[in-house]
Short mmCIF file of C-alpha atoms and ligand atoms in Angstrom, two decimals:
data_model
loop_
_atom_site.label_atom_id
_atom_site.label_comp_id
_atom_site.label_asym_id
_atom_site.label_seq_id
_atom_site.Cartn_x
_atom_site.Cartn_y
_atom_site.Cartn_z
CA UNK A 165 62.71 104.28 99.95
CA UNK A 166 66.24 104.69 99.45
CA UNK A 167 68.72 101.52 99.18
CA UNK A 168 70.25 99.74 102.16
CA UNK A 169 74.02 99.74 102.10
CA UNK A 170 75.62 96.39 103.12
CA UNK A 171 79.44 96.37 103.81
CA UNK A 172 81.50 93.14 104.09
CA UNK A 173 84.81 92.22 104.04
CA UNK A 174 86.93 89.35 102.23
CA UNK A 175 90.43 88.39 101.72
CA UNK A 176 92.09 89.44 98.51
CA UNK A 177 90.86 88.02 95.19
CA UNK A 178 88.40 85.86 97.07
CA UNK A 179 85.28 87.44 95.23
CA UNK A 180 84.48 88.69 91.79
CA UNK A 181 81.64 91.20 91.28
CA UNK A 182 80.04 92.81 88.33
CA UNK A 183 81.81 96.07 89.33
CA UNK A 184 85.37 95.82 90.60
CA UNK A 185 87.28 98.79 91.88
CA UNK A 186 90.92 99.27 92.15
CA UNK A 187 93.07 102.06 93.01
CA UNK A 188 96.47 103.41 91.22
CA UNK A 189 98.72 106.22 92.56
CA UNK A 190 99.67 109.09 90.68
CA UNK A 191 102.03 108.25 87.75
CA UNK A 192 101.99 104.50 88.78
CA UNK A 193 100.49 101.23 87.61
CA UNK A 194 98.12 99.36 89.87
CA UNK A 195 100.29 97.46 92.46
CA UNK A 196 99.71 94.32 94.56
CA UNK A 197 96.13 92.48 94.49
CA UNK A 198 95.28 95.62 92.14
CA UNK A 199 97.81 94.43 89.80
CA UNK A 200 96.36 91.15 89.38
CA UNK A 201 92.97 92.48 88.86
CA UNK A 202 94.17 94.62 86.01
CA UNK A 203 96.09 91.98 84.44
CA UNK A 204 93.07 89.94 83.99
CA UNK A 205 91.42 92.47 81.83
CA UNK A 206 94.25 91.82 79.19
CA UNK A 207 94.56 95.61 78.40
CA UNK A 208 97.68 97.67 78.20
CA UNK A 209 97.86 100.00 81.09
CA UNK A 210 100.07 102.67 79.32
CA UNK A 211 97.64 102.60 76.24
CA UNK A 212 94.44 102.67 78.32
CA UNK A 213 95.35 105.41 80.73
CA UNK A 214 96.45 107.66 77.89
CA UNK A 215 93.09 107.12 76.17
CA UNK A 216 91.36 107.83 79.42
CA UNK A 217 93.73 110.77 80.15
CA UNK A 218 93.94 109.05 83.51
CA UNK A 219 96.91 110.26 85.69
CA UNK A 220 96.11 108.66 89.11
CA UNK A 221 95.17 112.00 90.72
CA UNK A 222 92.63 111.92 93.42
CA UNK A 223 89.19 112.16 92.03
CA UNK A 224 90.09 110.70 88.48
CA UNK A 225 88.43 107.69 87.18
CA UNK A 226 89.18 105.12 84.53
CA UNK A 227 85.86 103.23 83.55
CA UNK A 228 86.30 99.98 81.72
CA UNK A 229 83.57 97.91 80.42
CA UNK A 230 84.82 94.39 79.56
CA UNK A 231 83.12 91.36 78.13
CA UNK A 232 79.88 90.27 79.59
CA UNK A 233 79.44 93.75 80.78
CA UNK A 234 81.72 93.26 83.69
CA UNK A 235 82.94 96.48 84.77
CA UNK A 236 86.24 98.03 86.15
CA UNK A 237 86.77 101.33 88.09
CA UNK A 238 90.36 102.62 88.41
CA UNK A 239 90.40 105.30 90.79
CA UNK A 240 93.18 107.57 91.43
CA UNK A 241 94.56 107.70 94.87
CA UNK A 242 96.82 110.56 94.47
CA UNK A 243 100.40 111.13 95.53
CA UNK A 244 101.95 107.70 95.98
CA UNK A 245 104.63 109.03 98.62
CA UNK A 246 102.10 111.53 100.34
CA UNK A 247 100.77 109.85 103.63
CA UNK A 248 96.92 109.80 103.74
CA UNK A 249 95.78 111.13 107.01
CA UNK A 250 93.02 108.81 108.63
CA UNK A 251 90.49 111.54 107.90
CA UNK A 252 91.61 111.36 104.29
CA UNK A 253 90.45 107.70 104.16
CA UNK A 254 86.88 109.03 105.39
CA UNK A 255 86.73 111.21 102.31
CA UNK A 256 87.95 108.48 100.16
CA UNK A 257 85.09 106.25 101.41
CA UNK A 258 82.67 109.14 100.48
CA UNK A 259 83.91 109.79 97.04
CA UNK A 260 83.90 106.00 96.42
CA UNK A 261 80.37 105.72 97.33
CA UNK A 262 79.60 108.50 94.97
CA UNK A 263 81.42 106.77 92.17
CA UNK A 264 79.72 103.43 92.75
CA UNK A 265 76.14 104.78 93.15
CA UNK A 266 76.61 106.43 89.65
CA UNK A 267 77.10 103.00 87.96
CA UNK A 268 73.84 101.98 89.70
CA UNK A 269 75.08 98.23 90.18
CA UNK A 270 73.88 96.36 93.25
CA UNK A 271 77.28 94.59 94.02
CA UNK A 272 80.65 95.57 93.90
CA UNK A 273 84.39 94.55 94.98
CA UNK A 274 86.75 97.17 96.21
CA UNK A 275 90.40 95.94 96.22
CA UNK A 276 92.06 97.76 99.03
CA UNK A 277 95.91 96.77 99.14
CA UNK A 278 98.06 99.91 99.58
CA UNK A 279 100.54 100.18 102.31
CA UNK A 280 98.28 102.66 104.02
CA UNK A 281 95.33 100.40 104.03
CA UNK A 282 95.58 99.55 107.57
CA UNK A 283 92.38 98.42 109.59
CA UNK A 284 91.77 101.77 111.05
CA UNK A 285 91.92 103.28 107.45
CA UNK A 286 89.35 100.64 106.21
CA UNK A 287 87.31 101.50 109.18
CA UNK A 288 87.40 105.35 108.11
CA UNK A 289 86.64 104.42 104.57
CA UNK A 290 83.64 102.36 105.43
CA UNK A 291 82.38 105.28 107.56
CA UNK A 292 82.66 107.56 104.54
CA UNK A 293 80.79 105.06 102.60
CA UNK A 294 77.72 105.14 105.04
CA UNK A 295 78.03 108.82 105.61
CA UNK A 296 77.88 109.79 101.93
CA UNK A 297 74.94 107.15 101.27
CA UNK A 298 72.95 108.74 103.85
CA UNK A 299 69.67 110.45 102.60
CA UNK A 300 66.70 111.92 104.42
CA UNK A 301 63.90 111.04 101.82
CA UNK A 302 61.24 109.55 104.19
CA UNK A 303 58.78 112.06 103.12
CA UNK A 304 59.33 111.62 99.14
CA UNK A 305 57.12 109.46 97.11
CA UNK A 306 59.32 107.05 95.48
CA UNK A 307 60.07 107.68 91.70
CA UNK A 308 60.31 104.65 89.49
CA UNK A 309 64.00 104.86 88.86
CA UNK A 310 65.11 105.40 92.35
CA UNK A 311 67.71 102.79 93.45
CA UNK A 312 65.94 100.38 95.89
CA UNK A 313 67.02 97.04 97.62
CA UNK A 314 70.59 96.54 98.95
CA UNK A 315 73.75 97.69 97.64
CA UNK A 316 76.48 95.30 98.71
CA UNK A 317 80.03 96.32 98.94
CA UNK A 318 82.98 93.85 99.47
CA UNK A 319 86.12 95.30 100.79
CA UNK A 320 89.04 93.17 99.87
CA UNK A 321 91.47 93.45 102.35
CA UNK A 322 94.59 91.82 103.70
CA UNK A 323 93.17 91.10 107.44
CA UNK A 324 89.23 90.85 107.14
CA UNK A 325 88.88 90.09 110.55
CA UNK A 326 90.76 93.14 111.77
CA UNK A 327 89.04 95.37 109.55
CA UNK A 328 85.66 93.97 110.77
CA UNK A 329 86.56 95.12 114.08
CA UNK A 330 87.63 98.51 112.94
CA UNK A 331 84.58 98.98 110.85
CA UNK A 332 82.23 98.17 113.67
CA UNK A 333 84.13 100.48 116.04
CA UNK A 334 84.10 103.51 113.83
CA UNK A 335 80.51 102.26 112.78
CA UNK A 336 79.34 103.14 116.34
CA UNK A 337 80.18 106.70 115.64
CA UNK A 338 78.74 106.76 112.30
CA UNK A 339 75.47 105.47 113.96
CA UNK A 340 75.44 108.46 116.36
CA UNK A 341 76.11 110.92 113.56
CA UNK A 342 73.45 109.57 111.41
CA UNK A 343 71.00 109.88 114.41
CA UNK A 344 71.71 113.28 114.86
CA UNK A 345 71.22 113.85 111.19
CA UNK A 346 67.81 112.26 111.36
CA UNK A 347 66.92 114.40 114.20
CA UNK A 348 68.03 117.75 112.91
CA UNK A 349 66.09 117.03 109.41
CA UNK A 350 62.80 115.91 111.02
CA UNK A 351 60.33 118.82 110.82
CA UNK A 352 59.28 120.38 114.09
CA UNK A 353 55.48 119.27 113.48
CA UNK A 354 56.63 115.57 113.84
CA UNK A 355 59.37 116.26 116.49
CA UNK A 356 58.30 118.33 119.34
CA UNK A 357 59.79 118.24 122.84
CA UNK A 358 57.88 115.16 123.74
CA UNK A 359 58.70 113.35 120.58
CA UNK A 360 62.41 114.32 120.92
CA UNK A 361 62.40 112.82 124.49
CA UNK A 362 60.71 109.67 123.31
CA UNK A 363 63.61 109.27 120.70
CA UNK A 364 66.39 109.80 123.34
CA UNK A 365 64.46 107.17 125.66
CA UNK A 366 65.12 104.52 122.80
CA UNK A 367 68.82 104.61 123.49
CA UNK A 368 67.75 102.82 126.69
CA UNK A 369 68.19 99.45 124.32
CA UNK A 370 71.88 100.42 124.19
CA UNK A 371 72.10 100.47 127.95
CA UNK A 372 71.90 104.30 128.18
CA UNK A 373 69.73 105.14 131.35
CA UNK A 374 67.40 108.01 130.35
CA UNK A 375 65.72 110.28 132.74
CA UNK A 376 62.87 112.72 131.50
CA UNK A 377 61.85 115.60 133.62
CA UNK A 378 58.38 117.40 132.81
CA UNK A 379 57.50 120.83 133.55
CA UNK A 380 56.34 120.21 137.19
CA UNK A 381 59.82 118.79 138.06
CA UNK A 382 61.32 121.65 136.33
CA UNK A 383 59.39 124.32 138.17
CA UNK A 384 60.33 122.57 141.44
CA UNK A 385 63.92 122.88 140.62
CA UNK A 386 63.62 126.57 140.07
CA UNK A 387 64.10 126.49 136.07
CA UNK A 388 62.37 129.68 135.55
CA UNK A 389 64.66 130.59 132.57
CA UNK A 390 64.29 127.65 130.69
CA UNK A 391 60.48 127.45 131.31
CA UNK A 392 59.92 131.03 130.12
CA UNK A 393 60.96 129.93 126.51
CA UNK A 394 58.29 127.13 126.47
CA UNK A 395 55.47 128.95 128.24
CA UNK A 396 54.14 130.29 124.74
CA UNK A 397 53.95 126.94 123.07
CA UNK A 398 51.40 124.37 123.37
CA UNK A 399 53.77 121.82 123.56
CA UNK A 400 55.46 121.40 127.09
CA UNK A 401 58.99 121.28 127.91
CA UNK A 402 61.30 118.23 128.55
CA UNK A 403 64.73 118.14 130.23
CA UNK A 404 66.36 114.69 129.19
CA UNK A 405 69.34 113.31 131.27
CA UNK A 406 71.13 110.45 129.53
CA UNK A 407 73.71 108.41 131.53
CA UNK A 408 76.23 106.08 130.06
CA UNK A 409 78.38 104.33 132.94
CA UNK A 410 80.88 102.61 130.93
CA UNK A 411 83.97 103.68 133.43
CA UNK A 412 84.54 102.94 136.91
CA UNK A 413 81.73 103.50 139.43
CA UNK A 414 82.07 106.63 141.10
CA UNK A 415 84.25 108.39 138.64
CA UNK A 416 83.18 111.91 138.04
CA UNK A 417 81.36 111.96 134.47
CA UNK A 418 82.11 113.92 131.37
CA UNK A 419 78.97 116.28 130.68
CA UNK A 420 77.64 117.39 127.71
CA UNK A 421 74.64 119.78 127.26
CA UNK A 422 72.53 120.41 124.15
CA UNK A 423 70.24 123.30 123.09
CA UNK A 424 66.95 121.67 121.92
CA UNK A 425 64.73 124.52 120.53
CA UNK A 426 62.64 122.17 118.54
CA UNK A 427 61.42 125.24 116.54
CA UNK A 428 62.57 129.04 116.87
CA UNK A 429 60.06 131.32 115.76
CA UNK A 430 61.74 134.15 117.78
CA UNK A 431 58.66 134.41 119.95
CA UNK A 432 57.20 137.81 120.58
CA UNK A 433 60.38 139.25 119.03
CA UNK A 434 59.33 137.12 116.01
CA UNK A 435 61.90 136.51 113.23
CA UNK A 436 61.19 137.47 109.56
CA UNK A 437 59.65 134.87 107.27
CA UNK A 438 62.79 134.34 104.91
CA UNK A 439 64.36 130.96 105.82
CA UNK A 440 62.35 130.46 108.91
CA UNK A 441 61.77 127.01 108.01
CA UNK A 442 65.65 126.33 108.93
CA UNK A 443 64.60 126.90 112.49
CA UNK A 444 63.41 123.32 112.78
CA UNK A 445 67.16 122.74 113.04
CA UNK A 446 67.52 124.66 116.15
CA UNK A 447 67.73 121.42 118.16
CA UNK A 448 71.16 120.62 116.55
CA UNK A 449 73.06 120.73 119.73
CA UNK A 450 70.69 118.42 121.67
CA UNK A 451 70.85 116.26 118.33
CA UNK A 452 74.49 116.05 118.68
CA UNK A 453 74.47 115.16 122.25
CA UNK A 454 72.10 112.58 121.62
CA UNK A 455 73.99 111.20 118.67
CA UNK A 456 76.99 111.17 120.90
CA UNK A 457 75.50 109.18 123.61
CA UNK A 458 74.23 106.63 120.95
CA UNK A 459 77.82 106.41 119.54
CA UNK A 460 79.49 105.81 122.98
CA UNK A 461 77.03 103.16 124.23
CA UNK A 462 77.10 101.45 120.96
CA UNK A 463 80.97 101.13 120.96
CA UNK A 464 80.75 100.36 124.98
CA UNK A 465 83.36 103.32 125.64
CA UNK A 466 85.12 102.78 128.89
CA UNK A 467 83.99 106.32 130.52
CA UNK A 468 81.31 107.79 132.28
CA UNK A 469 79.27 110.28 130.49
CA UNK A 470 76.03 112.11 131.09
CA UNK A 471 74.08 114.20 128.39
CA UNK A 472 71.57 116.60 129.12
CA UNK A 473 69.13 118.31 126.66
CA UNK A 474 66.66 121.07 127.35
CA UNK A 475 63.79 120.76 124.64
CA UNK A 476 61.45 123.50 124.14
CA UNK A 477 59.72 125.32 121.34
CA UNK A 478 59.79 129.07 121.04
CA UNK A 479 56.31 130.43 119.91
CA UNK A 480 54.58 133.58 120.35
CA UNK A 481 51.27 133.66 121.99
CA UNK A 482 48.83 135.19 124.55
CA UNK A 483 50.95 133.16 127.25
CA UNK A 484 54.50 133.87 125.63
CA UNK A 485 57.11 135.50 127.65
CA UNK A 486 57.72 139.30 126.55
CA UNK A 487 60.51 141.63 126.22
CA UNK A 488 61.00 143.31 129.52
CA UNK A 489 59.86 140.44 131.70
CA UNK A 490 62.25 139.32 134.37
CA UNK A 491 62.75 135.54 135.10
CA UNK A 492 64.67 133.74 137.70
CA UNK A 493 67.09 131.09 136.94
CA UNK A 494 67.92 128.04 138.92
CA UNK A 495 71.20 129.53 140.15
CA UNK A 496 69.34 132.30 141.68
CA UNK A 497 70.25 134.78 138.87
CA UNK A 498 67.43 137.27 137.59
CA UNK A 499 67.36 137.75 133.84
CA UNK A 500 65.82 140.44 132.13
CA UNK A 501 64.37 139.27 128.78
CA UNK A 502 65.19 141.90 126.38
CA UNK A 503 64.84 139.84 123.03
CA UNK A 504 62.63 136.66 123.29
CA UNK A 505 64.53 135.26 120.09
CA UNK A 506 67.70 135.05 122.43
CA UNK A 507 66.08 132.04 123.85
CA UNK A 508 68.77 129.37 123.46
CA UNK A 509 70.86 130.85 126.14
CA UNK A 510 67.78 130.94 128.46
CA UNK A 511 67.39 127.33 128.14
CA UNK A 512 71.09 126.52 128.56
CA UNK A 513 71.27 128.75 131.66
CA UNK A 514 69.18 126.14 133.57
CA UNK A 515 70.56 123.11 131.97
CA UNK A 516 74.11 123.94 132.44
CA UNK A 517 73.73 125.06 136.13
CA UNK A 518 71.61 121.82 136.82
CA UNK A 519 74.36 119.69 135.25
CA UNK A 520 77.38 121.12 137.24
CA UNK A 521 75.38 121.26 140.44
CA UNK A 522 74.10 117.62 140.27
CA UNK A 523 76.92 115.75 138.53
CA UNK A 524 80.15 117.77 139.29
CA UNK A 525 81.57 116.69 136.17
CA UNK A 526 85.14 116.48 134.82
CA UNK A 527 84.21 119.08 132.15
CA UNK A 528 81.04 120.45 130.83
CA UNK A 529 80.86 120.93 126.97
CA UNK A 530 77.74 122.60 125.69
CA UNK A 531 76.51 122.48 122.08
CA UNK A 532 74.04 125.19 120.68
CA UNK A 533 72.96 126.62 117.31
CA UNK A 534 73.09 129.97 119.52
CA UNK A 535 73.75 132.97 117.39
CA UNK A 536 73.53 134.18 113.73
CA UNK A 537 76.66 136.22 114.52
CA UNK A 538 78.80 133.23 114.47
CA UNK A 539 77.84 132.58 110.90
CA UNK A 540 78.74 136.14 110.22
CA UNK A 541 82.34 135.42 111.70
CA UNK A 542 83.16 132.02 110.70
CA UNK A 543 80.59 131.03 107.99
CA UNK A 544 79.86 127.18 107.70
CA UNK A 545 83.54 125.96 107.90
CA UNK A 546 84.06 126.39 111.57
CA UNK A 547 82.00 126.21 114.66
CA UNK A 548 82.94 128.83 117.48
CA UNK A 549 84.67 127.58 120.51
CA UNK A 550 84.41 129.53 123.88
CA UNK A 551 86.17 127.83 126.82
CA UNK A 552 87.44 128.98 130.37
CA UNK A 553 90.30 126.16 130.19
CA UNK A 554 93.04 126.34 127.80
CA UNK A 555 93.47 122.71 128.30
CA UNK A 556 90.00 121.70 127.22
CA UNK A 557 90.13 124.07 124.40
CA UNK A 558 93.56 122.65 123.07
CA UNK A 559 92.01 119.20 123.06
CA UNK A 560 88.83 120.19 121.40
CA UNK A 561 90.72 122.05 118.67
CA UNK A 562 92.75 118.80 117.76
CA UNK A 563 89.97 116.39 117.88
CA UNK A 564 87.97 118.89 115.44
CA UNK A 565 90.97 118.65 113.00
CA UNK A 566 90.84 114.87 113.21
CA UNK A 567 87.39 114.24 112.89
CA UNK A 568 87.19 116.90 110.16
CA UNK A 569 84.56 118.89 112.30
CA UNK A 570 86.64 122.02 112.65
CA UNK A 571 86.45 124.66 115.47
CA UNK A 572 87.86 128.10 115.85
CA UNK A 573 88.61 129.69 119.31
CA UNK A 574 86.95 133.04 120.17
CA UNK A 575 87.58 135.10 123.09
CA UNK A 576 85.88 135.64 126.52
CA UNK A 577 86.63 138.44 128.96
CA UNK A 578 85.56 140.81 131.62
CA UNK A 579 84.74 143.74 129.14
CA UNK A 580 82.22 141.39 127.53
CA UNK A 581 80.91 140.22 130.65
CA UNK A 582 80.12 143.73 131.78
CA UNK A 583 77.94 144.22 128.60
CA UNK A 584 75.33 141.91 129.71
CA UNK A 585 74.52 143.53 132.91
CA UNK A 586 70.91 144.78 133.34
CA UNK A 587 69.13 147.90 134.28
CA UNK A 588 66.42 146.05 136.12
CA UNK A 589 68.00 142.39 136.82
CA UNK A 590 71.21 140.76 137.19
CA UNK A 591 71.86 140.23 133.63
CA UNK A 592 70.06 140.80 130.43
CA UNK A 593 69.52 138.00 127.53
CA UNK A 594 70.37 140.44 124.65
CA UNK A 595 72.89 143.30 124.32
CA UNK A 596 73.19 144.34 120.68
CA UNK A 597 75.04 143.53 117.50
CA UNK A 598 78.62 144.04 118.57
CA UNK A 599 80.29 140.90 119.67
CA UNK A 600 76.89 139.11 119.44
CA UNK A 601 78.57 135.37 119.79
CA UNK A 602 80.65 136.46 122.67
CA UNK A 603 78.01 138.25 124.73
CA UNK A 604 76.01 135.07 124.26
CA UNK A 605 78.69 132.92 125.50
CA UNK A 606 79.31 135.27 128.47
CA UNK A 607 75.75 134.65 129.37
CA UNK A 608 76.33 130.90 129.23
CA UNK A 609 79.46 131.14 131.33
CA UNK A 610 77.46 132.95 134.35
CA UNK A 611 75.84 129.46 134.66
CA UNK A 612 78.91 127.25 134.61
CA UNK A 613 80.67 128.06 138.16
CA UNK A 614 84.07 126.92 138.17
CA UNK A 615 83.83 123.66 136.09
CA UNK A 616 86.15 123.39 132.90
CA UNK A 617 83.74 124.23 130.17
CA UNK A 618 83.52 124.88 126.66
CA UNK A 619 80.77 126.28 124.48
CA UNK A 620 80.36 125.32 120.83
CA UNK A 621 78.28 127.81 118.88
CA UNK A 622 77.24 125.36 115.86
CA UNK A 623 75.03 127.86 114.21
CA UNK A 624 76.67 127.65 111.19
CA UNK A 625 77.71 124.01 111.08
CA UNK A 626 74.51 122.10 112.19
CA UNK A 627 72.51 122.70 108.99
CA UNK A 628 72.57 124.20 105.55
CA UNK A 629 76.15 123.37 104.98
CA UNK A 630 77.33 122.58 101.34
CA UNK A 631 77.38 119.08 100.10
CA UNK A 632 80.96 117.24 101.06
CA UNK A 633 82.44 113.97 100.24
CA UNK A 634 80.90 112.54 103.36
CA UNK A 635 77.47 114.41 103.56
CA UNK A 636 74.78 114.93 101.04
CA UNK A 637 72.15 116.01 103.70
CA UNK A 638 71.07 119.41 104.89
CA UNK A 639 72.07 118.35 108.42
CA UNK A 640 75.60 116.80 108.65
CA UNK A 641 75.27 115.65 112.21
CA UNK A 642 78.02 118.05 113.35
CA UNK A 643 79.45 117.42 116.64
CA UNK A 644 79.22 113.63 117.03
CA UNK A 645 82.53 112.64 115.45
CA UNK A 646 84.16 115.54 116.99
CA UNK A 647 83.33 114.88 120.65
CA UNK A 648 83.61 110.93 119.93
CA UNK A 649 86.95 111.67 118.96
CA UNK A 650 87.74 113.81 122.01
CA UNK A 651 86.56 111.16 124.34
CA UNK A 652 88.72 108.38 122.32
CA UNK A 653 91.94 110.28 122.46
CA UNK A 654 91.84 112.13 125.83
CA UNK A 655 89.32 110.59 128.28
CA UNK A 656 89.05 106.92 127.78
CA UNK A 657 91.01 104.65 130.44
N1 LIG B 777 68.50 129.86 116.68
C1 LIG B 777 68.93 131.45 116.89
C2 LIG B 777 70.42 131.43 116.11
C3 LIG B 777 70.51 130.90 114.68
C4 LIG B 777 70.39 131.63 113.48
C5 LIG B 777 70.86 129.66 114.31
C6 LIG B 777 70.63 131.33 112.29
C7 LIG B 777 71.10 129.03 112.99
C8 LIG B 777 71.03 130.02 111.96
C9 LIG B 777 68.81 132.06 118.05
O1 LIG B 777 67.93 131.55 118.87
C10 LIG B 777 68.78 133.45 117.59
O2 LIG B 777 67.72 133.92 117.05
N2 LIG B 777 69.74 134.15 118.18
C11 LIG B 777 69.57 135.64 117.85
C12 LIG B 777 70.25 136.66 119.01
C13 LIG B 777 69.85 137.78 119.19
C14 LIG B 777 68.41 137.99 119.30
C15 LIG B 777 70.78 138.28 120.38
C16 LIG B 777 70.43 136.07 116.55
O3 LIG B 777 71.38 135.52 116.48
O4 LIG B 777 70.01 136.99 116.05
MN1 LIG B 778 66.11 132.57 118.67
ZN1 LIG B 779 67.46 129.84 118.79
#
């Protein structure tokens, strides 16, 4: 059991705590409310910083233990004249949580009194605190020295009421990111298609309407592509449709579609054993869509949105789909299954067609841990962005930069499209190594019709990322903050 984090706000100098944190900019003594806190120590600033080699650079700490064990941390806030962008405050919150956790206190007061400490900045800082504190340790037995109970942090700010609003608003997005992390981290023996659908159904308590389609219904719709992936597993497929109606009734919705392969063995084209355990995260796209719906509903976003996730398990068995099999998608397109490990595009083919056909959305964005090739191209730093709309792509790239979930645009084109033609059917699901991420995207595009569409290949960013200021978990919950930002900046009324 890990520690519960409790974040509250108060006016300046309203509270004192066993640990107080103040900031000082590079080459400057603490200012404003922080100056008063420093003065109370009775210490000389020049002498103390010289002794601690403290310059006020970002990441530097001056740690002072006073009488009665009261402790003061002075944290460097970097260049005093450099304008900290909002997403810099998220990182600052993450870094702050790391420093406080290391002291093992249970209560701390943080003095936030710089010119840039606007309510929005405080909201980001609080988000960073929560994102950094997240652990997925529910399957670990407790060790005696693990911190338990509650860590209470009081943010001392100029306008506590305004800060509270900003913290709650940004906190809704954090809720979504943490839900996505939980879903991706959960092992596949616990989270099958049925269990994932049940987790999505819990969003009903936030006002999300959730429909769950079972195999008989999917069969009736003609989803031979999605269903062929599930046919080798003992656990049946589900298609979940989540509706958030925060906008004007009748307004066309925004649509988000996720790949939800709860475990990808590769099927008959089975994967090698090394790192196959990571394939419990092959539902990272579906997790991001579910997390996004949670975020939008929690903050009551004034917009109509539909989230569609295709949930299957890709297993080899006597009933599994084989290489060479030909299946028919809901669109009527026939697909030759060359490689059963190229299963994500088979799931999305039907999920995408269904979504544009039923909802006529303003746009359709899908997220999928689709190809190993995108990791070869972009590593774990950027997700691949493919789009038939320059306008949507531009907005997504900008949202990625502000949310610090970065995208890099990749090409689409007729020459790549030609590569997916099949000898026996309309198209084939696997081509070969060259341009592997692009041919996968071309395959998806066959099922989007004329809707403005973007595909995010998140194979490199949904799990297995290196720890950052805002994430210590295997799964960062990639995509939720990015898409929530997109909605906030461009699609809310
Ligand atoms: N889920 C994998 C892609 C993947 C690999 C995600 C590594 C995250 C980490 C996907 O289903 C897959 O197996 N893709 C194949 C496609 C190939 C057979 C055309 C791949 O990338 O090798
Ligand atoms: Mn696969
Ligand atoms: Zn997969």
